[in-house]
Amino acid sequence: MSFRAADLCILLRALSGDAVLSWRLFIHHLLSSPLPPSPPSIAALSSTLVRFAMLPHLHHLHLILLHLPNSLPCLLSFAYCAVRSHLFPFSFSLSLLQSLRPLPPPVHLYNILLESSLRSGHPEHVEIIYKDMIFAGVSPETYILNVMMRSLCDSGRLDEARMVFDKMHAKGCCPNVYSFGILVCGYCRAGLSCEGLEVVEGMGKFGLVPNLVIWNTLVSGFCREGRVGEAERVVEMMGMAGMVPNVVTFNARISALCKAGMVLEAYGIFKDMEDGGAELELPKPNKVTYDVMLDGFCKGGMVEEARALLDAIKSSEFSVDLVTYNIWLCGLVRNGRLLEAHSLLEEMAREGLEPNLYSYNIVIDGLCKEGMLFVARSVMSLMRSKGILPDIVTYSTLLHGYCTKWKVLRANMILEEMVKDGCFPNNVTCNILLQSLWKKGRTLEAEGLMQKMNEKGYGLDIVSCNIVLDGLCKNGELDKAMDIISGMWLHGSAALGELGNAFRGLVDNQNGGQKCVPDRITYSILINNLCKAGRMDEAKKKFIEMLAKKLAPDSVIYDTFVHAYCKCGKMTSAFKVLRDMEKKGCKPSTRTYNLLIWGLVNKHQMDQIHNLMNEMQIKGILPDVCTYNNLIQSLCEEGKMKEAALLLEEMSGKDIVANVYSFILLIKAFCKSGDFDSAEDLFQRALTTCGQKPSLYSLMCNEFCMSGKLSEAKELLQTAIDIGISVERFSYKFLIEELCKGDRLDDARSLLSLMIDRGCVFNPATFMPVIDALVERRDKTEADRLSELMMNMASRPEESNIGLAHPDNQSYAKIVSGSRYNENESHLKHLKQDSAPGSDWHNLLHRDDGGGIALKVLKRVQKGWGHGSVRHPQRWQLDLYDHSDDAG
């Protein structure tokens, strides 16, 4: 029995709930009817097979259709169902479209295939689809070209995306707002916001107006690049175009200012939004605005301001969610408020907001970095009690902490615990351990841990090999490192067998014959260490070998040579490297020019420095704060402090934020010349720009001390102590000695009392000048009291190092002094020996005799250790070609 085509279609639709019966009916029709199935019948059957994901039947149906006469209409119906289903791999879907030829496939099918490729994370398919369209004679629509541009932008191929954009007219298409938006977004994400702005300026030729999304993309792009001035100009252009900036625009501006260190300026915009929104027609802050501002305060070290903002969020219409609390946790940890961060976890739970895994990992990471591993373990126990299991980040953080402290046995225990919890280590974990141990030169322990990783099925990758090679270089085994690198080209990571049998067994068992060959980083490590060792000829040979191996050097490797030549004063060779770099198509970076300027500063060649600055401007290479710091240093060394100070204004005009070192150079130079008024003005400006940095206070205080301005030094030190700054960098003992010598005993005593009352951890020898002065005044009672205090401090080694207790929690001082400020170990050892029973220290602590014995002991203490371990005023020595901001 056969069916008419119309009847077959009706029956297939009726049987859409039974794919097997539908298929049998279709096969029966093919075998019994001379008429081919109609396109509607194929569409009905295909839809049923797709619904039940019957891929073998769909493949069979495709083969049947290919062999039917006049099958193009049926193939088209099948193609619509198959391509839209996303069941088939890309290659089959494309071949299905190709099977429709010579009939040009509908452009709609190509659109579906494009969207499917992008959704599945395969932007490389877009170009293949586009070429097939052209070959099939299908005219691309604007939509297709937009998708192609987006794909090219996503893969970083901006030049090709621009070519597609420029040829739209030739393809019979006209770019729309989305075309411009895609290209602008691509440029901005690539850090080329200026090119994005040029694209926007060309929209008028097509009668198009940028929408708010495009404007916000530009603002965000300039902000991410730190070009705050350009971002502000874009906001002005928005207003001129009749476009009102929304909260997204303002959030981008606030975020950029915070990242550039201009937190107070960001807060000014925030306050305008908060207080004058309606009057100034500004958008009101949303939850993102508050979170961005809170993050800015935290990263800028403005903890109290952040705390006040958090309280404001709690009292606002927005609730404090987990995102906000995690920002606050990060801020507390970053600013050393570890106990507060620890207690915040409990506070969150009390407020009904349970910390998540990320929250606990923030605190554990901060504790491990401070060496407070016992407390980190307690936090880990707390998270377990809340039903949150540690992940690989938690364990990796602890492993790194224990390895950094050389506690390899503990690290092994953590590794075993990790595996028992079902959290298996990966190559990243292995590399963390490896780097920590090789950094300390502990090759035997590294070997043991690598063996453990081997047992769990993890081998060495190129990152692991580079860590080992870097460790060898830093341990002075450059020749062995070079031999291993040569061997890696033949044997892969098995070349590490040169280090011993254990390594040979490890890599042979793991890599399965797959070679792990050197990469650019491998050669960068070797060349860098050869240059540091002064073996320039060998470094050049390795550079040539790298080129022969088809490994293109990057700016980092060229900069290594530039730095090495500048360091040894060979400026001609350094400039030859720069020119060779440009010939090879490797664009010099700002750092390259900073290195050259640093070398010229050391040679006092100001004319050439100005020539380099002009060259940077011509080539579009923007100077940064390091560039200007080098210029400031050069001018200060020539005694041109006024000209150097003007560079701060120039930096501000170019949206470059001066850092703490910019001000340190100028303050030091003005103090050296005796111009303390200018130095103090700069100091106040530095506090506004950089925040309450300890290095600024200690520099200014020490300069006052060196110049005999004891009152100013005392006032500044008191201010620093009041705001919770460590006295570690201050010449506090020298200041107290000088006050006592100048018959200002009361000032010295008040300063010492303040240090004691505020929980400062300082050298016990600081008591000596005051005790001596009291003895000379015959004030035996007070001298004995201070002696007791000194002896008590000296008998507690954990409090004998120079540091700071948090003003509100002296137990914090013990934690910090025990874990961070352990620099005077020999001094502590001496104190422990002196405080043993039967010693003079013991007699003094438990004496019942007169003050004579005490005085003799104190004199001996003063002579033996009272001066040697205390910081006296000294000039700062800075190497400013490259640096990071003071951590504060």
Short mmCIF file of C-alpha atoms in Angstrom, two decimals, residues 69-480:
data_model
loop_
_atom_site.label_atom_id
_atom_site.label_comp_id
_atom_site.label_asym_id
_atom_site.label_seq_id
_atom_site.Cartn_x
_atom_site.Cartn_y
_atom_site.Cartn_z
CA PRO A 69 16.05 12.66 -8.28
CA ASN A 70 15.32 16.39 -8.06
CA SER A 71 16.13 16.25 -4.37
CA LEU A 72 17.18 19.88 -3.81
CA PRO A 73 13.83 21.05 -2.32
CA CYS A 74 13.80 18.04 0.04
CA LEU A 75 17.45 18.58 0.95
CA LEU A 76 16.62 22.19 1.74
CA SER A 77 13.82 21.14 4.12
CA PHE A 78 16.14 18.63 5.78
CA ALA A 79 18.93 21.24 6.06
CA TYR A 80 16.64 23.70 7.87
CA CYS A 81 15.78 21.11 10.53
CA ALA A 82 19.29 19.66 10.85
CA VAL A 83 21.26 22.91 11.07
CA ARG A 84 18.81 24.50 13.51
CA SER A 85 18.97 21.43 15.77
CA HIS A 86 22.71 21.97 16.60
CA LEU A 87 22.97 18.17 16.93
CA PHE A 88 25.54 17.70 14.19
CA PRO A 89 29.22 18.60 14.24
CA PHE A 90 30.26 21.67 12.30
CA SER A 91 31.85 19.70 9.45
CA PHE A 92 28.61 17.78 8.75
CA SER A 93 26.42 20.90 8.90
CA LEU A 94 28.71 22.69 6.45
CA SER A 95 28.77 19.71 4.08
CA LEU A 96 24.98 19.64 4.28
CA LEU A 97 24.83 23.23 3.02
CA GLN A 98 27.35 22.42 0.30
CA SER A 99 25.17 19.52 -0.86
CA LEU A 100 22.46 22.02 -1.85
CA ARG A 101 24.54 23.35 -4.73
CA PRO A 102 24.09 24.52 -7.43
CA LEU A 103 21.11 25.97 -5.53
CA PRO A 104 22.57 28.78 -3.35
CA PRO A 105 21.78 27.92 0.29
CA PRO A 106 19.58 30.51 1.99
CA VAL A 107 21.56 33.10 3.90
CA HIS A 108 19.39 32.32 6.93
CA LEU A 109 21.01 28.87 7.21
CA TYR A 110 24.46 30.43 7.22
CA ASN A 111 23.30 32.78 9.99
CA ILE A 112 22.17 29.81 12.08
CA LEU A 113 25.50 28.03 11.54
CA LEU A 114 27.43 31.18 12.48
CA GLU A 115 25.50 31.66 15.72
CA SER A 116 25.94 27.99 16.60
CA SER A 117 29.72 28.19 16.06
CA LEU A 118 30.08 31.25 18.24
CA ARG A 119 27.83 29.83 20.96
CA SER A 120 29.92 26.65 21.10
CA GLY A 121 33.18 28.62 21.37
CA HIS A 122 34.54 28.10 17.85
CA PRO A 123 35.16 31.56 16.34
CA GLU A 124 37.61 29.99 13.89
CA HIS A 125 34.60 28.51 12.02
CA VAL A 126 33.33 31.97 11.07
CA GLU A 127 35.94 32.57 8.38
CA ILE A 128 35.31 29.11 6.88
CA ILE A 129 31.57 29.80 6.69
CA TYR A 130 32.17 33.21 5.13
CA LYS A 131 34.43 31.79 2.40
CA ASP A 132 31.88 29.05 1.66
CA MET A 133 29.17 31.68 1.28
CA ILE A 134 31.21 33.62 -1.26
CA PHE A 135 32.02 30.42 -3.17
CA ALA A 136 28.31 29.45 -3.21
CA GLY A 137 27.38 32.87 -4.57
CA VAL A 138 25.45 33.91 -1.48
CA SER A 139 25.54 37.67 -0.94
CA PRO A 140 26.48 38.34 2.72
CA GLU A 141 24.15 40.52 4.73
CA THR A 142 25.26 43.16 7.20
CA TYR A 143 24.40 40.71 9.97
CA ILE A 144 26.84 38.10 8.57
CA LEU A 145 29.64 40.65 8.27
CA ASN A 146 28.96 41.90 11.80
CA VAL A 147 29.23 38.35 13.14
CA MET A 148 32.47 37.87 11.25
CA MET A 149 33.87 41.13 12.61
CA ARG A 150 32.92 40.13 16.14
CA SER A 151 34.65 36.79 15.70
CA LEU A 152 37.83 38.40 14.39
CA CYS A 153 37.82 40.95 17.23
CA ASP A 154 37.33 38.22 19.81
CA SER A 155 40.37 36.37 18.48
CA GLY A 156 42.49 39.56 18.47
CA ARG A 157 42.63 39.90 14.67
CA LEU A 158 41.69 43.56 14.63
CA ASP A 159 43.38 44.42 11.34
CA GLU A 160 41.32 41.77 9.53
CA ALA A 161 38.15 42.93 11.29
CA ARG A 162 38.85 46.46 10.07
CA MET A 163 39.31 45.14 6.51
CA VAL A 164 35.88 43.47 6.65
CA PHE A 165 34.41 46.73 7.97
CA ASP A 166 36.04 48.83 5.26
CA LYS A 167 34.84 46.46 2.46
CA MET A 168 31.20 46.40 3.56
CA HIS A 169 30.19 48.83 0.80
CA ALA A 170 31.94 46.73 -1.83
CA LYS A 171 29.87 43.73 -0.65
CA GLY A 172 26.66 45.69 -1.12
CA CYS A 173 26.13 46.15 2.62
CA CYS A 174 25.99 49.24 4.72
CA PRO A 175 27.45 49.23 8.23
CA ASN A 176 24.93 49.86 10.98
CA VAL A 177 25.32 51.04 14.58
CA TYR A 178 26.15 47.49 15.66
CA SER A 179 28.97 47.31 13.08
CA PHE A 180 30.58 50.38 14.61
CA GLY A 181 29.92 49.13 18.14
CA ILE A 182 31.64 45.79 17.44
CA LEU A 183 34.75 47.47 16.05
CA VAL A 184 34.90 50.04 18.86
CA CYS A 185 34.57 47.29 21.46
CA GLY A 186 37.36 45.31 19.77
CA TYR A 187 39.74 48.27 19.81
CA CYS A 188 38.93 49.18 23.41
CA ARG A 189 39.41 45.64 24.68
CA ALA A 190 42.79 45.53 22.92
CA GLY A 191 43.89 48.72 24.68
CA LEU A 192 43.53 50.83 21.51
CA SER A 193 40.77 53.18 22.60
CA CYS A 194 42.15 56.04 20.47
CA GLU A 195 41.49 53.96 17.34
CA GLY A 196 38.03 53.23 18.72
CA LEU A 197 37.37 56.95 19.07
CA GLU A 198 38.42 57.49 15.44
CA VAL A 199 35.85 54.88 14.37
CA VAL A 200 33.13 56.72 16.32
CA GLU A 201 34.10 60.03 14.74
CA GLY A 202 33.52 58.42 11.30
CA MET A 203 29.92 57.41 12.04
CA GLY A 204 28.57 60.75 10.84
CA LYS A 205 29.53 59.91 7.24
CA PHE A 206 26.91 57.17 7.29
CA GLY A 207 24.28 59.29 9.01
CA LEU A 208 24.62 57.25 12.21
CA VAL A 209 24.78 58.46 15.80
CA PRO A 210 26.67 56.56 18.54
CA ASN A 211 24.39 55.03 21.13
CA LEU A 212 24.98 54.99 24.88
CA VAL A 213 26.61 51.55 24.74
CA ILE A 214 29.28 52.78 22.34
CA TRP A 215 30.00 55.88 24.43
CA ASN A 216 30.26 53.79 27.60
CA THR A 217 32.56 51.32 25.84
CA LEU A 218 34.91 54.19 24.97
CA VAL A 219 34.81 55.64 28.48
CA SER A 220 35.54 52.22 29.98
CA GLY A 221 38.31 51.60 27.45
CA PHE A 222 40.16 54.82 28.21
CA CYS A 223 39.63 54.22 31.91
CA ARG A 224 41.15 50.72 31.73
CA GLU A 225 44.19 52.20 29.98
CA GLY A 226 44.58 54.71 32.80
CA ARG A 227 43.92 57.63 30.44
CA VAL A 228 41.49 59.43 32.67
CA GLY A 229 41.75 62.73 30.79
CA GLU A 230 40.65 61.14 27.51
CA ALA A 231 37.77 59.42 29.30
CA GLU A 232 36.60 62.77 30.66
CA ARG A 233 36.79 64.28 27.16
CA VAL A 234 34.61 61.44 25.84
CA VAL A 235 32.06 62.25 28.54
CA GLU A 236 32.07 65.88 27.33
CA MET A 237 31.57 64.67 23.74
CA MET A 238 28.58 62.63 24.93
CA GLY A 239 27.00 65.78 26.36
CA MET A 240 27.65 67.72 23.16
CA ALA A 241 25.98 64.90 21.20
CA GLY A 242 22.92 65.19 23.42
CA MET A 243 23.60 61.89 25.15
CA VAL A 244 23.19 61.86 28.94
CA PRO A 245 25.81 59.72 30.75
CA ASN A 246 24.20 56.99 32.82
CA VAL A 247 25.34 55.20 35.95
CA VAL A 248 27.51 52.80 33.87
CA THR A 249 29.48 55.78 32.57
CA PHE A 250 30.08 57.11 36.07
CA ASN A 251 30.98 53.69 37.44
CA ALA A 252 33.67 53.35 34.77
CA ARG A 253 35.09 56.77 35.66
CA ILE A 254 35.14 56.03 39.38
CA SER A 255 36.76 52.64 38.79
CA ALA A 256 39.45 54.15 36.55
CA LEU A 257 40.32 56.91 39.01
CA CYS A 258 40.61 54.38 41.82
CA LYS A 259 42.89 52.14 39.73
CA ALA A 260 45.05 55.16 38.92
CA GLY A 261 45.42 55.89 42.63
CA MET A 262 43.22 58.99 42.46
CA VAL A 263 40.82 57.73 45.11
CA LEU A 264 39.88 61.16 46.46
CA GLU A 265 38.98 62.39 42.98
CA ALA A 266 36.85 59.28 42.50
CA TYR A 267 35.17 59.93 45.82
CA GLY A 268 34.39 63.49 44.67
CA ILE A 269 32.43 62.10 41.71
CA PHE A 270 30.75 59.56 44.00
CA LYS A 271 29.65 62.30 46.40
CA ASP A 272 28.31 64.40 43.52
CA MET A 273 26.20 61.43 42.44
CA GLU A 274 25.07 60.77 46.01
CA ASP A 275 24.37 64.33 47.16
CA GLY A 276 23.64 66.35 44.03
CA GLY A 277 22.21 63.79 41.68
CA ALA A 278 18.84 65.46 41.10
CA GLU A 279 20.15 69.04 41.04
CA LEU A 280 23.08 68.29 38.72
CA GLU A 281 21.08 65.76 36.69
CA LEU A 282 23.49 63.00 37.65
CA PRO A 283 22.45 59.36 38.04
CA LYS A 284 22.13 58.08 41.59
CA PRO A 285 24.75 55.54 42.68
CA ASN A 286 23.71 51.90 42.31
CA LYS A 287 25.06 48.87 44.13
CA VAL A 288 27.97 48.58 41.68
CA THR A 289 28.95 52.20 42.38
CA TYR A 290 29.17 51.51 46.11
CA ASP A 291 31.18 48.33 45.58
CA VAL A 292 33.62 50.05 43.19
CA MET A 293 34.15 52.93 45.63
CA LEU A 294 34.61 50.51 48.54
CA ASP A 295 37.21 48.60 46.52
CA GLY A 296 38.96 51.87 45.68
CA PHE A 297 39.21 52.86 49.35
CA CYS A 298 40.53 49.41 50.28
CA LYS A 299 43.17 49.34 47.55
CA GLY A 300 44.19 52.90 48.39
CA GLY A 301 44.86 51.97 52.01
CA MET A 302 42.00 54.18 53.25
CA VAL A 303 40.59 51.60 55.63
CA GLU A 304 38.60 53.93 57.88
CA GLU A 305 36.98 55.61 54.90
CA ALA A 306 36.09 52.15 53.58
CA ARG A 307 34.61 51.21 56.93
CA ALA A 308 32.45 54.36 56.93
CA LEU A 309 31.26 53.62 53.40
CA LEU A 310 30.36 50.06 54.41
CA ASP A 311 28.24 51.48 57.24
CA ALA A 312 26.61 53.84 54.73
CA ILE A 313 25.75 50.91 52.45
CA LYS A 314 24.14 49.10 55.40
CA SER A 315 21.91 52.09 56.08
CA SER A 316 21.07 52.66 52.39
CA GLU A 317 18.44 51.03 50.20
CA PHE A 318 21.04 48.48 49.12
CA SER A 319 21.76 45.49 51.29
CA VAL A 320 25.33 44.41 51.99
CA ASP A 321 25.65 41.18 50.04
CA LEU A 322 28.42 38.62 49.77
CA VAL A 323 30.15 40.57 46.98
CA THR A 324 30.46 43.64 49.20
CA TYR A 325 31.70 41.64 52.17
CA ASN A 326 34.31 39.89 50.03
CA ILE A 327 35.60 43.26 48.83
CA TRP A 328 35.84 44.38 52.46
CA LEU A 329 37.59 41.13 53.40
CA CYS A 330 40.14 41.68 50.62
CA GLY A 331 40.67 45.24 51.84
CA LEU A 332 41.25 44.20 55.44
CA VAL A 333 43.69 41.49 54.40
CA ARG A 334 45.53 43.78 51.98
CA ASN A 335 45.98 46.40 54.69
CA GLY A 336 47.21 43.96 57.32
CA ARG A 337 44.02 43.91 59.39
CA LEU A 338 44.07 40.12 59.60
CA LEU A 339 42.40 39.75 62.97
CA GLU A 340 39.56 42.00 61.83
CA ALA A 341 39.21 39.92 58.67
CA HIS A 342 39.10 36.78 60.80
CA SER A 343 36.40 38.18 63.07
CA LEU A 344 34.45 39.49 60.05
CA LEU A 345 33.83 35.90 58.96
CA GLU A 346 31.97 35.31 62.23
CA GLU A 347 30.19 38.67 61.99
CA MET A 348 28.88 37.76 58.54
CA ALA A 349 27.43 34.52 59.89
CA ARG A 350 25.74 36.42 62.75
CA GLU A 351 24.10 38.73 60.21
CA GLY A 352 22.68 35.73 58.38
CA LEU A 353 25.09 35.93 55.45
CA GLU A 354 27.28 32.83 55.36
CA PRO A 355 30.77 33.38 53.90
CA ASN A 356 31.44 31.32 50.79
CA LEU A 357 34.56 29.44 49.76
CA TYR A 358 36.02 32.58 48.16
CA SER A 359 35.59 34.49 51.45
CA TYR A 360 37.54 31.91 53.41
CA ASN A 361 40.22 31.66 50.73
CA ILE A 362 40.78 35.44 50.93
CA VAL A 363 41.51 35.26 54.66
CA ILE A 364 43.59 32.07 54.42
CA ASP A 365 45.70 33.62 51.64
CA GLY A 366 46.36 36.75 53.71
CA LEU A 367 47.29 34.74 56.80
CA CYS A 368 49.63 32.48 54.83
CA LYS A 369 51.39 35.47 53.26
CA GLU A 370 52.03 36.83 56.74
CA GLY A 371 53.34 33.43 57.87
CA MET A 372 50.43 32.96 60.29
CA LEU A 373 49.93 29.36 59.26
CA PHE A 374 48.45 28.16 62.55
CA VAL A 375 45.69 30.79 62.33
CA ALA A 376 45.15 29.90 58.65
CA ARG A 377 44.60 26.28 59.67
CA SER A 378 42.06 27.40 62.28
CA VAL A 379 40.15 29.32 59.59
CA MET A 380 40.20 26.17 57.48
CA SER A 381 38.71 24.23 60.41
CA LEU A 382 36.04 26.94 60.77
CA MET A 383 35.02 26.61 57.12
CA ARG A 384 34.80 22.83 57.51
CA SER A 385 32.49 23.29 60.52
CA LYS A 386 30.23 25.38 58.27
CA GLY A 387 30.03 22.55 55.74
CA ILE A 388 32.35 24.22 53.19
CA LEU A 389 35.10 21.93 51.93
CA PRO A 390 38.50 23.38 50.94
CA ASP A 391 39.24 23.42 47.22
CA ILE A 392 42.49 23.26 45.29
CA VAL A 393 43.03 27.01 45.81
CA THR A 394 42.79 26.60 49.59
CA TYR A 395 45.24 23.74 49.68
CA SER A 396 47.62 25.35 47.18
CA THR A 397 47.70 28.49 49.33
CA LEU A 398 48.56 26.47 52.46
CA LEU A 399 51.16 24.45 50.58
CA HIS A 400 52.83 27.61 49.36
CA GLY A 401 52.77 29.03 52.88
CA TYR A 402 54.44 25.98 54.41
CA CYS A 403 57.01 25.72 51.63
CA THR A 404 57.89 29.40 52.01
CA LYS A 405 58.53 28.76 55.71
CA TRP A 406 60.64 25.70 54.83
CA LYS A 407 58.18 23.41 56.61
CA VAL A 408 58.41 20.61 54.09
CA LEU A 409 57.13 17.91 56.44
CA ARG A 410 53.98 19.97 57.01
CA ALA A 411 53.66 20.51 53.25
CA ASN A 412 53.76 16.73 52.76
CA MET A 413 51.01 16.34 55.35
CA ILE A 414 48.88 18.96 53.57
CA LEU A 415 49.39 17.11 50.29
CA GLU A 416 48.23 13.84 51.87
CA GLU A 417 45.24 15.56 53.50
CA MET A 418 44.37 17.11 50.17
CA VAL A 419 44.25 13.72 48.44
CA LYS A 420 42.24 12.16 51.30
CA ASP A 421 39.62 14.91 50.88
CA GLY A 422 39.28 13.96 47.23
CA CYS A 423 40.84 17.26 46.13
CA PHE A 424 43.55 15.99 43.84
CA PRO A 425 46.57 18.18 43.11
CA ASN A 426 47.17 19.33 39.58
CA ASN A 427 50.16 20.64 37.68
CA VAL A 428 49.57 24.11 39.13
CA THR A 429 49.88 22.72 42.65
CA CYS A 430 53.01 20.86 41.67
CA ASN A 431 54.53 23.99 40.20
CA ILE A 432 53.73 26.06 43.31
CA LEU A 433 55.59 23.54 45.44
CA LEU A 434 58.40 23.29 42.97
CA GLN A 435 58.90 27.03 42.73
CA SER A 436 58.85 27.51 46.50
CA LEU A 437 61.47 24.84 47.11
CA TRP A 438 63.76 25.63 44.20
CA LYS A 439 63.65 29.29 45.18
CA LYS A 440 65.14 28.29 48.54
CA GLY A 441 67.66 25.95 46.93
CA ARG A 442 66.07 22.93 48.62
CA THR A 443 66.49 20.53 45.73
CA LEU A 444 66.22 17.33 47.78
CA GLU A 445 62.85 18.32 49.22
CA ALA A 446 61.70 19.43 45.76
CA GLU A 447 62.71 16.06 44.40
CA GLY A 448 60.76 14.25 47.12
CA LEU A 449 57.60 16.25 46.52
CA MET A 450 57.89 15.74 42.78
CA GLN A 451 58.08 12.02 43.40
CA LYS A 452 54.84 12.22 45.39
CA MET A 453 53.20 14.08 42.51
CA ASN A 454 54.52 11.39 40.19
CA GLU A 455 52.76 8.71 42.25
CA LYS A 456 49.48 10.57 41.74
CA GLY A 457 49.91 10.76 37.98
CA TYR A 458 51.16 14.30 37.41
CA GLY A 459 54.24 14.93 35.29
CA LEU A 460 56.37 17.88 34.32
CA ASP A 461 55.22 20.48 31.82
CA ILE A 462 57.28 23.33 30.40
CA VAL A 463 56.32 25.52 33.37
CA SER A 464 57.81 22.92 35.73
CA CYS A 465 60.98 22.71 33.66
CA ASN A 466 61.33 26.49 33.63
CA ILE A 467 60.98 26.62 37.42
CA VAL A 468 63.75 24.04 37.82
CA LEU A 469 65.98 25.87 35.34
CA ASP A 470 65.35 29.20 37.05
CA GLY A 471 66.26 27.61 40.38
CA LEU A 472 69.50 26.24 38.93
CA CYS A 473 70.42 29.66 37.54
CA LYS A 474 69.69 31.43 40.81
CA ASN A 475 71.80 28.83 42.65
CA GLY A 476 74.75 29.62 40.41
CA GLU A 477 74.53 26.48 38.26
CA LEU A 478 74.26 28.27 34.94
CA ASP A 479 76.37 25.74 33.05
CA LYS A 480 74.17 22.85 34.15
#
